[in-house]
Amino acid sequence: MKHSVKLAALLTAAAMTATLAGCTGGTANQSGGDSAGGEKTYVIGICQQMTHDALDAATQGFKDAVTEALGDAVTFEQQDAGGEYANCGTIVDGFVSQNVDLILANATYPLQAASSATGDIPILGTSVTDYATALSIEDWTGTVGGNVSGTSDLAPLDQQAQMLQELFPEAKNVGLLYCSGEPNSVYQVETIQSYLEDMGYTCTQYAFTDVNDLSSVTQTACDNSDVIYIPTDNTAAANAETIGNVVLAAGVPVVAGESGICSGCGVATLSIDYYELGYTTGEMAVKVLTGEADISTMPVEYAPNVTKMYNAANCEALGLTMPEDYEPIG
């Protein structure tokens, strides 16, 4: 990837840094301190909601961007919450006690926990679909304000609806499968349902609460649907193979909100690149840490590109042929 121009500018800014906007300082062994040679050092706390390919890629992209700009001057404290909101709170509280210089909240639960835990330490979210929904913001203007900003993983829902119509124009019933505990999944399902119903489809929501009822709810969706849509849902992503076992046996195709879910249980997706999303978030972090940007005025950024992709193995299993402008998932 060609980030040399951006990184050169960020490195220059890092060398000129005097203070960290929005933080309260710290010590060389905590955060915001100085190394033995007098160089400014930083500690970034990373709270990732759970382990799956999309979130892993976003975290890696973030760390790569920050490391390329700041090198050994930055230390990462990374923890995985295992999909539990309570764990996110515990992790973030630890970061606040440590007085880290910045928190990366990878997905909605960590963002909500971090924003509740501190109004001072800068927080950057990533892999968050809709900040207004996640943080209960009315009259959304594109900027969270305060100590929060970040990047969104929302691929255009109208285009995802168009993809489903392109691939399955003869379908009548669309099942919308998602985790009821994820606010951004609810937002996506309600939004795309409106688009699909305008296209003439009959849509039914099938919400599972956790992995315990995932298979049974998926089977019910298969029994009543011609095609299933799954949004960018973290619980679904972490259990995509479980979903795949059910839908493939039932012969029901799945259109997914991102490539990680699609690789496990889907046939097609309109997906962003989560590594690139995390990398963009890392560039934002460097600007915040070096004082080049004020996080309170930083608008939430979105992935610049989306790609039509397909799962070759699942398509073959279901006897589907994808249009030529779809790329196979590697």
XYZ file of N, CA, C and O in Angstrom, residues 56-250:
780
model
N -9.749 -8.747 13.811
C -8.301 -8.975 13.859
C -7.591 -8.124 12.813
O -6.532 -7.533 13.080
N -8.153 -8.057 11.616
C -7.538 -7.282 10.538
C -7.539 -5.797 10.864
O -6.570 -5.077 10.587
N -8.640 -5.311 11.458
C -8.712 -3.896 11.820
C -7.682 -3.542 12.877
O -7.009 -2.498 12.792
N -7.526 -4.398 13.872
C -6.516 -4.156 14.910
C -5.122 -4.150 14.308
O -4.295 -3.288 14.634
N -4.845 -5.099 13.422
C -3.517 -5.164 12.819
C -3.238 -3.933 11.959
O -2.129 -3.374 11.992
N -4.230 -3.503 11.182
C -4.045 -2.305 10.368
C -3.770 -1.088 11.228
O -2.909 -0.254 10.901
N -4.497 -0.968 12.351
C -4.287 0.140 13.279
C -2.857 0.135 13.816
O -2.154 1.158 13.788
N -2.411 -1.009 14.308
C -1.072 -1.104 14.896
C 0.011 -0.829 13.859
O 1.017 -0.168 14.158
N -0.191 -1.299 12.641
C 0.804 -1.064 11.596
C 0.936 0.417 11.280
O 2.056 0.934 11.131
N -0.201 1.112 11.164
C -0.151 2.546 10.845
C 0.537 3.334 11.947
O 1.379 4.216 11.683
N 0.204 3.032 13.197
C 0.804 3.755 14.317
C 2.291 3.449 14.432
O 3.117 4.353 14.634
N 2.648 2.178 14.276
C 4.054 1.784 14.394
C 4.896 2.375 13.278
O 6.035 2.814 13.510
N 4.360 2.406 12.067
C 5.106 2.988 10.952
C 5.378 4.466 11.186
O 6.401 4.992 10.750
N 4.483 5.148 11.882
C 4.651 6.575 12.128
C 5.486 6.868 13.371
O 6.310 7.779 13.377
N 5.281 6.089 14.439
C 5.895 6.422 15.725
C 6.956 5.434 16.184
O 7.658 5.700 17.160
N 7.042 4.296 15.524
C 8.089 3.332 15.836
C 8.067 2.861 17.272
O 7.011 2.551 17.841
N 9.257 2.825 17.892
C 9.392 2.323 19.252
C 8.834 3.271 20.298
O 8.825 2.938 21.499
N 8.366 4.431 19.887
C 7.825 5.396 20.847
C 6.444 5.003 21.337
O 5.914 5.621 22.264
N 5.850 3.974 20.752
C 4.502 3.567 21.143
C 4.492 2.126 21.636
O 5.197 1.263 21.108
N 3.716 1.891 22.685
C 3.512 0.554 23.232
C 2.019 0.247 23.227
O 1.202 1.112 23.559
N 1.659 -0.971 22.825
C 0.259 -1.372 22.771
C -0.066 -2.322 23.923
O 0.681 -3.266 24.187
N -1.155 -2.043 24.598
C -1.708 -2.955 25.601
C -3.005 -3.501 25.012
O -4.025 -2.826 25.015
N -2.957 -4.713 24.477
C -4.096 -5.262 23.731
C -4.781 -6.366 24.525
O -4.131 -7.283 25.029
N -6.127 -6.263 24.620
C -6.896 -7.292 25.317
C -8.171 -7.606 24.545
O -8.752 -6.736 23.902
N -8.602 -8.867 24.637
C -9.786 -9.362 23.951
C -10.881 -9.605 24.978
O -10.654 -10.253 26.004
N -12.082 -9.086 24.708
C -13.186 -9.189 25.674
C -14.017 -10.454 25.521
O -14.960 -10.664 26.290
N -13.717 -11.266 24.525
C -14.448 -12.523 24.366
C -15.930 -12.353 24.089
O -16.740 -13.226 24.376
N -16.298 -11.189 23.525
C -17.684 -10.947 23.157
C -18.575 -10.520 24.300
O -19.788 -10.368 24.111
N -18.019 -10.280 25.489
C -18.811 -9.934 26.669
C -18.674 -8.452 26.989
O -17.568 -7.938 27.154
N -19.821 -7.773 27.115
C -19.788 -6.346 27.426
C -19.123 -6.092 28.776
O -18.347 -5.136 28.934
N -19.407 -6.932 29.760
C -18.817 -6.742 31.092
C -17.297 -6.796 31.029
O -16.603 -6.030 31.728
N -16.765 -7.680 30.193
C -15.307 -7.761 30.045
C -14.752 -6.485 29.426
O -13.659 -6.040 29.785
N -15.507 -5.908 28.495
C -15.075 -4.636 27.901
C -14.938 -3.569 28.978
O -13.960 -2.807 29.005
N -15.913 -3.508 29.870
C -15.858 -2.522 30.941
C -14.656 -2.725 31.837
O -13.973 -1.760 32.219
N -14.370 -3.978 32.182
C -13.217 -4.277 33.035
C -11.911 -3.892 32.351
O -11.019 -3.292 32.961
N -11.808 -4.227 31.068
C -10.591 -3.909 30.315
C -10.381 -2.405 30.226
O -9.287 -1.887 30.485
N -11.439 -1.694 29.868
C -11.330 -0.241 29.698
C -11.039 0.440 31.030
O -10.243 1.389 31.089
N -11.657 -0.024 32.109
C -11.372 0.549 33.424
C -9.888 0.391 33.763
O -9.284 1.284 34.383
N -9.310 -0.723 33.365
C -7.877 -0.913 33.575
C -7.051 0.088 32.799
O -6.048 0.626 33.301
N -7.462 0.350 31.558
C -6.746 1.347 30.751
C -6.834 2.735 31.378
O -5.871 3.501 31.379
N -8.008 3.060 31.912
C -8.192 4.367 32.543
C -7.320 4.477 33.788
O -6.675 5.512 34.026
N -7.265 3.416 34.591
C -6.417 3.423 35.778
C -4.947 3.548 35.407
O -4.173 4.212 36.102
N -4.586 2.941 34.302
C -3.206 3.013 33.817
C -2.895 4.373 33.214
O -1.737 4.732 33.038
N -3.942 5.111 32.901
C -3.802 6.435 32.282
C -3.108 6.343 30.924
O -2.148 7.056 30.633
N -3.613 5.432 30.088
C -3.055 5.305 28.739
C -3.283 6.598 27.970
O -4.095 7.440 28.353
N -2.567 6.749 26.897
C -2.650 7.978 26.108
C -3.817 7.977 25.130
O -4.284 9.040 24.716
N -4.270 6.784 24.731
C -5.364 6.673 23.775
C -5.939 5.272 23.870
O -5.206 4.318 24.166
N -7.226 5.153 23.642
C -7.893 3.849 23.634
C -8.438 3.571 22.238
O -9.134 4.410 21.668
N -8.091 2.390 21.695
C -8.744 1.906 20.482
C -9.857 0.973 20.904
O -9.622 -0.045 21.565
N -11.078 1.322 20.549
C -12.248 0.499 20.844
C -12.656 -0.207 19.559
O -13.264 0.401 18.676
N -12.320 -1.491 19.465
C -12.569 -2.243 18.237
C -13.913 -2.953 18.341
O -14.018 -4.024 18.918
N -14.943 -2.324 17.811
C -16.336 -2.776 17.756
C -17.181 -2.029 18.789
O -16.678 -1.258 19.601
N -18.472 -2.278 18.739
C -19.437 -1.442 19.457
C -19.344 -1.548 20.969
O -19.356 -0.528 21.673
N -19.278 -2.761 21.513
C -19.221 -2.902 22.976
C -18.026 -2.154 23.573
O -18.193 -1.428 24.573
N -16.826 -2.322 23.042
C -15.704 -1.558 23.587
C -15.894 -0.045 23.480
O -15.498 0.696 24.383
N -16.505 0.409 22.381
C -16.743 1.846 22.237
C -17.695 2.343 23.315
O -17.459 3.386 23.938
N -18.769 1.619 23.538
C -19.732 2.020 24.556
C -19.096 2.008 25.941
O -19.309 2.931 26.740
N -18.316 0.972 26.234
C -17.672 0.877 27.541
C -16.657 1.990 27.743
O -16.591 2.603 28.812
N -15.873 2.281 26.708
C -14.848 3.312 26.824
C -15.458 4.695 26.994
O -14.995 5.500 27.816
N -16.493 4.985 26.223
C -17.114 6.302 26.311
C -17.785 6.512 27.663
O -17.908 7.647 28.139
N -18.208 5.420 28.308
C -18.786 5.519 29.646
C -17.714 5.657 30.719
O -17.964 6.225 31.788
N -16.529 5.136 30.434
C -15.476 5.077 31.449
C -14.656 6.352 31.564
O -14.130 6.657 32.641
N -14.516 7.106 30.462
C -13.670 8.284 30.509
C -14.143 9.362 29.543
O -14.550 9.051 28.419
N -14.074 10.599 30.012
C -14.355 11.741 29.151
C -13.107 12.510 28.824
O -13.172 13.590 28.225
N -11.949 11.965 29.235
C -10.680 12.674 29.062
C -9.729 11.993 28.084
O -9.152 12.635 27.221
N -9.554 10.686 28.239
C -8.629 9.966 27.365
C -9.232 9.861 25.967
O -10.392 9.464 25.818
N -8.486 10.199 24.923
C -9.018 10.082 23.559
C -9.399 8.639 23.229
O -8.658 7.704 23.538
N -10.555 8.487 22.609
C -11.066 7.171 22.216
C -11.311 7.173 20.715
O -12.017 8.040 20.196
N -10.750 6.201 20.023
C -11.036 5.998 18.604
C -11.717 4.647 18.438
O -11.185 3.622 18.883
N -12.874 4.656 17.827
C -13.551 3.413 17.522
C -13.183 2.939 16.129
O -12.793 3.726 15.265
N -13.291 1.644 15.914
C -13.200 1.085 14.568
C -14.099 -0.143 14.521
O -14.474 -0.683 15.565
N -14.484 -0.552 13.318
C -15.422 -1.664 13.138
C -16.749 -1.377 13.830
O -17.432 -2.293 14.293
N -17.109 -0.115 13.916
C -18.383 0.317 14.481
C -19.250 0.785 13.323
O -18.828 1.648 12.537
N -20.438 0.239 13.208
C -21.261 0.527 12.037
C -21.858 1.922 12.075
O -21.702 2.705 11.141
N -22.538 2.253 13.159
C -23.231 3.535 13.243
C -23.006 4.143 14.631
O -23.508 3.616 15.626
N -22.259 5.220 14.691
C -21.911 5.835 15.975
C -23.128 6.446 16.652
O -23.211 6.450 17.887
N -24.039 6.966 15.878
C -25.244 7.554 16.472
C -26.045 6.498 17.217
O -26.538 6.734 18.320
N -26.175 5.320 16.620
C -26.878 4.230 17.287
C -26.100 3.721 18.498
O -26.660 3.531 19.580
N -24.810 3.503 18.320
C -23.985 2.940 19.393
C -23.943 3.850 20.617
O -23.939 3.368 21.763
N -23.915 5.172 20.397
C -23.755 6.115 21.504
C -25.012 6.924 21.787
O -24.953 7.912 22.526
N -26.119 6.528 21.183
C -27.418 7.193 21.409
C -27.330 8.700 21.156
O -27.717 9.521 21.995
N -26.828 9.038 19.979
C -26.678 10.437 19.597
C -27.839 10.844 18.696
O -28.090 10.212 17.675
N -28.535 11.873 19.063
C -29.595 12.414 18.216
C -29.025 13.520 17.330
O -28.015 14.129 17.650
N -29.675 13.763 16.215
C -29.249 14.825 15.286
C -27.786 14.625 14.877
O -26.947 15.516 15.022
N -27.491 13.433 14.360
C -26.127 13.077 13.966
C -25.618 14.018 12.879
O -26.283 14.241 11.873
N -24.418 14.553 13.076
C -23.812 15.474 12.113
C -22.540 14.920 11.494
O -21.920 15.587 10.658
N -22.119 13.724 11.913
C -20.896 13.132 11.391
C -19.733 13.210 12.354
O -18.687 12.600 12.124
N -19.881 13.985 13.438
C -18.831 14.128 14.444
C -19.407 13.809 15.814
O -20.454 14.333 16.195
N -18.731 12.929 16.567
C -19.206 12.569 17.897
C -19.010 13.727 18.866
O -19.871 14.069 19.657
N -17.817 14.357 18.797
C -17.475 15.427 19.725
C -16.856 14.866 20.991
O -16.732 13.656 21.178
N -16.455 15.744 21.896
C -15.819 15.296 23.131
C -14.510 14.584 22.852
O -13.682 15.064 22.086
N -14.342 13.429 23.456
C -13.080 12.690 23.340
C -13.195 11.461 22.447
O -12.389 10.536 22.551
N -14.194 11.436 21.557
C -14.462 10.238 20.752
C -14.514 10.560 19.260
O -15.125 11.544 18.844
N -13.886 9.716 18.460
C -14.052 9.719 17.011
C -13.723 8.305 16.529
O -13.718 7.369 17.320
N -13.459 8.134 15.235
C -13.102 6.811 14.753
C -13.526 6.560 13.325
O -13.736 7.498 12.543
N -13.674 5.282 12.996
C -14.023 4.867 11.644
C -15.220 3.916 11.683
O -15.404 3.172 12.644
N -15.995 3.932 10.620
C -17.189 3.086 10.512
C -16.971 2.001 9.465
O -16.368 2.244 8.415
N -17.497 0.811 9.757
C -17.388 -0.297 8.805
C -18.654 -0.486 7.985
O -18.870 -1.547 7.395
N -19.480 0.545 7.924
C -20.750 0.423 7.211
C -20.540 0.449 5.701
O -20.099 1.437 5.129
N -20.845 -0.675 5.070
C -20.911 -0.697 3.612
C -22.312 -0.229 3.219
O -23.277 -0.493 3.942
N -22.468 0.470 2.104
C -23.779 1.052 1.760
C -24.889 0.008 1.741
O -24.867 -0.931 0.951
N -25.863 0.179 2.615
C -26.931 -0.806 2.737
C -27.848 -0.825 1.518
O -28.394 -1.874 1.169
N -28.004 0.316 0.866
C -28.817 0.328 -0.343
C -28.151 -0.505 -1.434
O -28.825 -1.228 -2.178
N -26.821 -0.449 -1.501
C -26.098 -1.239 -2.497
C -26.127 -2.730 -2.145
O -26.133 -3.588 -3.027
N -26.145 -3.045 -0.845
C -26.260 -4.447 -0.451
C -27.629 -5.002 -0.833
O -27.741 -6.152 -1.276
N -28.660 -4.176 -0.675
C -30.003 -4.597 -1.097
C -30.042 -4.814 -2.610
O -30.650 -5.780 -3.099
N -29.389 -3.928 -3.340
C -29.338 -4.061 -4.796
C -28.598 -5.332 -5.204
O -28.965 -6.000 -6.180
N -27.550 -5.674 -4.439
C -26.810 -6.908 -4.719
C -27.718 -8.122 -4.547
O -27.731 -9.030 -5.395
N -28.478 -8.136 -3.466
C -29.384 -9.268 -3.240
C -30.397 -9.371 -4.376
O -30.672 -10.472 -4.873
N -30.923 -8.232 -4.802
C -31.893 -8.242 -5.900
C -31.246 -8.693 -7.201
O -31.868 -9.434 -7.991
N -30.004 -8.285 -7.441
C -29.287 -8.689 -8.651
C -29.102 -10.205 -8.701
O -29.272 -10.834 -9.749
N -28.765 -10.788 -7.557
C -28.456 -12.216 -7.514
C -29.695 -13.093 -7.401
O -29.721 -14.214 -7.909
N -30.730 -12.582 -6.721
C -31.919 -13.397 -6.456
C -33.206 -12.621 -6.788
O -34.028 -12.349 -5.906
N -33.369 -12.282 -8.055
C -34.544 -11.479 -8.439
C -35.859 -12.235 -8.297
O -36.920 -11.619 -8.170
N -35.820 -13.572 -8.332
C -37.035 -14.367 -8.251
C -37.425 -14.720 -6.817
O -38.498 -15.278 -6.582
N -36.564 -14.420 -5.860
C -36.874 -14.734 -4.467
C -38.046 -13.890 -3.976
O -38.277 -12.778 -4.460
N -38.768 -14.405 -3.038
C -39.911 -13.678 -2.475
C -39.704 -13.361 -0.991
O -40.015 -12.260 -0.543
N -39.186 -14.329 -0.238
C -39.046 -14.165 1.208
C -37.576 -14.061 1.602
O -36.780 -14.967 1.313
N -37.229 -12.957 2.280
C -35.862 -12.730 2.727
C -35.829 -12.776 4.250
O -36.557 -12.030 4.931
N -34.987 -13.654 4.786
C -34.804 -13.731 6.232
C -33.652 -12.838 6.649
O -32.586 -12.850 6.020
N -33.869 -12.048 7.677
C -32.847 -11.136 8.191
C -32.346 -11.707 9.511
O -33.041 -11.656 10.529
N -31.138 -12.271 9.490
C -30.589 -13.006 10.627
C -29.532 -12.163 11.342
O -28.572 -11.708 10.711
N -29.688 -11.969 12.660
C -28.768 -11.092 13.384
C -28.863 -11.343 14.884
O -29.795 -11.988 15.373
N -27.887 -10.798 15.617
C -27.874 -10.895 17.071
C -28.612 -9.704 17.663
O -28.244 -8.550 17.411
N -29.620 -9.978 18.466
C -30.447 -8.914 19.042
C -29.681 -8.048 20.033
O -30.091 -6.925 20.332
N -28.562 -8.558 20.554
C -27.797 -7.802 21.534
C -26.829 -6.803 20.946
O -26.150 -6.082 21.692
N -26.749 -6.735 19.619
C -25.817 -5.811 18.976
C -26.603 -4.664 18.330
O -27.259 -4.859 17.301
N -26.552 -3.462 18.924
C -27.351 -2.334 18.426
C -27.125 -2.015 16.958
O -28.070 -1.678 16.241
N -25.879 -2.141 16.507
C -25.602 -1.806 15.117
C -26.152 -2.859 14.154
O -26.444 -2.551 13.000
N -26.304 -4.080 14.617
C -26.949 -5.103 13.788
C -28.431 -4.784 13.630
O -29.002 -4.925 12.546
N -29.059 -4.362 14.724
C -30.466 -3.966 14.669
C -30.650 -2.812 13.684
O -31.574 -2.819 12.857
N -29.750 -1.840 13.754
C -29.812 -0.681 12.845
C -29.716 -1.127 11.388
O -30.504 -0.692 10.530
N -28.766 -1.993 11.090
C -28.575 -2.436 9.710
C -29.785 -3.202 9.192
O -30.226 -2.993 8.054
N -30.308 -4.091 10.030
C -31.443 -4.913 9.609
C -32.665 -4.053 9.334
O -33.361 -4.220 8.319
N -32.940 -3.115 10.214
C -34.104 -2.252 10.011
C -33.954 -1.380 8.771
O -34.926 -1.132 8.047
N -32.719 -0.932 8.514
C -32.484 -0.084 7.347
C -32.619 -0.859 6.047
O -33.312 -0.436 5.112
N -31.967 -2.023 5.977
C -32.002 -2.778 4.722
C -33.379 -3.387 4.487
O -33.795 -3.577 3.327
N -34.115 -3.664 5.553
C -35.474 -4.185 5.392
C -36.339 -3.197 4.619
O -37.128 -3.593 3.740
N -36.170 -1.929 4.908
C -36.935 -0.902 4.199
C -36.608 -0.909 2.712
O -37.508 -0.844 1.860
N -35.316 -1.016 2.387
C -34.907 -1.055 0.981
C -35.480 -2.292 0.281
O -35.999 -2.211 -0.845
N -35.381 -3.440 0.939
C -35.824 -4.688 0.326
C -37.339 -4.727 0.143
O -37.841 -5.216 -0.882
N -38.057 -4.195 1.102
C -39.515 -4.170 0.973
C -39.951 -3.231 -0.138
O -40.944 -3.503 -0.836
N -39.213 -2.148 -0.335
C -39.498 -1.261 -1.473
C -39.280 -1.976 -2.800
O -39.876 -1.612 -3.819
N -38.401 -3.006 -2.796
C -38.135 -3.785 -4.000
C -39.164 -4.894 -4.193
O -39.122 -5.605 -5.197
N -40.050 -5.069 -3.238
C -41.098 -6.071 -3.373
C -40.887 -7.345 -2.597
O -41.717 -8.273 -2.667
N -39.804 -7.451 -1.821
C -39.553 -8.652 -1.028
C -40.381 -8.622 0.262
O -40.674 -7.557 0.812
N -40.701 -9.791 0.742
C -41.285 -9.939 2.073
C -40.154 -10.287 3.036
O -39.458 -11.290 2.843
N -39.944 -9.433 4.039
C -38.817 -9.609 4.952
C -39.299 -10.011 6.340
O -40.279 -9.469 6.854
N -38.582 -10.946 6.945
C -38.868 -11.374 8.311
C -37.562 -11.367 9.104
O -36.543 -11.889 8.629
N -37.597 -10.773 10.291
C -36.413 -10.715 11.136
C -36.314 -11.974 11.997
O -37.305 -12.421 12.582
N -35.099 -12.527 12.059
C -34.817 -13.692 12.892
C -33.644 -13.328 13.802
O -32.487 -13.333 13.364
N -33.950 -12.996 15.043
C -32.943 -12.540 15.980
C -32.558 -13.648 16.954
O -33.421 -14.272 17.569
N -31.265 -13.907 17.070
C -30.771 -14.826 18.092
C -30.128 -13.998 19.208
O -29.649 -12.893 18.977
N -30.130 -14.523 20.412
C -29.599 -13.775 21.547
C -28.110 -14.028 21.767
O -27.378 -13.132 22.175
N -27.659 -15.246 21.485
C -26.252 -15.604 21.624
C -26.021 -16.926 20.894
O -26.899 -17.401 20.167
N -24.874 -17.526 21.132
C -24.545 -18.758 20.401
C -25.461 -19.914 20.785
O -25.585 -20.883 20.029
N -26.112 -19.828 21.939
C -26.929 -20.942 22.403
C -28.168 -21.185 21.546
O -28.617 -22.319 21.404
N -28.730 -20.110 21.002
C -29.912 -20.294 20.149
C -29.625 -19.990 18.684
O -30.539 -19.931 17.867
N -28.360 -19.819 18.353
C -27.986 -19.465 16.985
C -28.425 -20.511 15.965
O -29.050 -20.189 14.948
N -28.141 -21.772 16.211
C -28.465 -22.820 15.243
C -29.968 -22.964 15.063
O -30.462 -23.110 13.927
N -30.706 -22.924 16.160
C -32.154 -23.110 16.056
C -32.825 -21.941 15.343
O -33.730 -22.144 14.515
N -32.374 -20.721 15.627
C -32.948 -19.556 14.944
C -32.576 -19.579 13.459
O -33.404 -19.265 12.591
N -31.345 -19.974 13.163
C -30.911 -20.070 11.768
C -31.756 -21.092 11.010
O -32.158 -20.871 9.863
N -32.043 -22.220 11.644
C -32.860 -23.249 11.000
C -34.264 -22.727 10.721
O -34.826 -22.974 9.643
N -34.830 -21.985 11.672
C -36.154 -21.399 11.465
C -36.137 -20.427 10.297
O -37.070 -20.408 9.476
N -35.068 -19.639 10.212
C -34.934 -18.705 9.091
C -34.858 -19.448 7.771
O -35.481 -19.052 6.768
N -34.112 -20.551 7.738
C -34.001 -21.353 6.522
C -35.348 -21.939 6.110
O -35.686 -21.982 4.915
N -36.113 -22.370 7.086
C -37.393 -23.009 6.802
C -38.394 -22.047 6.157
O -39.341 -22.487 5.488
N -38.183 -20.754 6.348
C -39.165 -19.779 5.894
C -38.624 -18.734 4.918
O -39.313 -17.755 4.618
N -37.412 -18.964 4.403
C -36.783 -17.942 3.565
C -36.246 -18.531 2.267
O -35.787 -19.679 2.229
N -36.288 -17.723 1.215
C -35.653 -18.090 -0.054
C -34.182 -17.707 -0.045
O -33.349 -18.339 -0.696
N -33.860 -16.645 0.662
C -32.489 -16.167 0.803
C -32.391 -15.465 2.152
O -33.376 -14.914 2.659
N -31.204 -15.506 2.760
C -30.987 -14.894 4.076
C -29.960 -13.779 3.949
O -28.958 -13.907 3.217
N -30.204 -12.684 4.663
C -29.230 -11.596 4.754
C -28.715 -11.501 6.182
O -29.498 -11.521 7.135
N -27.383 -11.411 6.335
C -26.759 -11.237 7.646
C -25.924 -9.955 7.608
O -25.043 -9.821 6.746
N -26.143 -9.004 8.501
C -25.373 -7.757 8.502
C -23.975 -7.965 9.072
O -23.574 -9.096 9.382
N -23.224 -6.889 9.249
C -21.908 -6.974 9.884
C -22.122 -7.159 11.382
O -22.113 -6.206 12.155
N -22.316 -8.387 11.762
C -22.687 -8.784 13.115
C -21.531 -9.582 13.716
O -21.107 -10.593 13.169
N -21.010 -9.136 14.861
C -19.829 -9.778 15.438
C -20.089 -11.194 15.909
O -19.241 -12.076 15.749
N -21.242 -11.442 16.495
C -21.552 -12.794 16.945
C -21.693 -13.742 15.762
O -21.218 -14.886 15.803
N -22.321 -13.263 14.702
C -22.432 -14.078 13.488
C -21.055 -14.334 12.884
O -20.760 -15.445 12.429
N -20.204 -13.313 12.895
C -18.866 -13.465 12.319
C -18.047 -14.492 13.086
O -17.317 -15.301 12.494
N -18.164 -14.477 14.408
C -17.401 -15.408 15.227
C -17.925 -16.835 15.118
O -17.220 -17.783 15.489
N -19.153 -16.983 14.613
C -19.781 -18.310 14.517
C -20.293 -18.587 13.111
O -21.291 -19.299 12.927
N -19.595 -18.035 12.116
C -20.060 -18.150 10.732
C -20.097 -19.592 10.249
O -20.989 -19.974 9.473
N -19.164 -20.418 10.700
C -19.161 -21.813 10.262
C -20.364 -22.571 10.817
O -20.918 -23.452 10.148
N -20.771 -22.216 12.038
C -21.964 -22.832 12.619
C -23.194 -22.511 11.778
O -24.018 -23.382 11.487
N -23.305 -21.247 11.377
C -24.402 -20.835 10.499
C -24.302 -21.567 9.166
O -25.301 -22.056 8.621
N -23.071 -21.653 8.658
C -22.859 -22.306 7.372
C -23.325 -23.747 7.352
O -23.895 -24.217 6.354
N -23.082 -24.461 8.438
C -23.516 -25.861 8.493
C -25.027 -25.985 8.342
O -25.522 -26.935 7.731
N -25.754 -25.012 8.876
C -27.215 -25.064 8.817
C -27.721 -24.639 7.442
O -28.543 -25.333 6.826
N -27.238 -23.505 6.933
C -27.790 -22.967 5.687
C -27.414 -23.820 4.477
O -28.225 -23.978 3.548
N -26.219 -24.379 4.475
C -25.817 -25.205 3.334
C -26.616 -26.504 3.308
O -27.013 -26.978 2.238
N -26.840 -27.075 4.482
C -27.656 -28.297 4.539
C -29.084 -28.022 4.085
O -29.731 -28.884 3.466
N -29.560 -26.801 4.360
C -30.920 -26.437 3.970
C -31.005 -25.935 2.530
O -32.104 -25.783 1.985
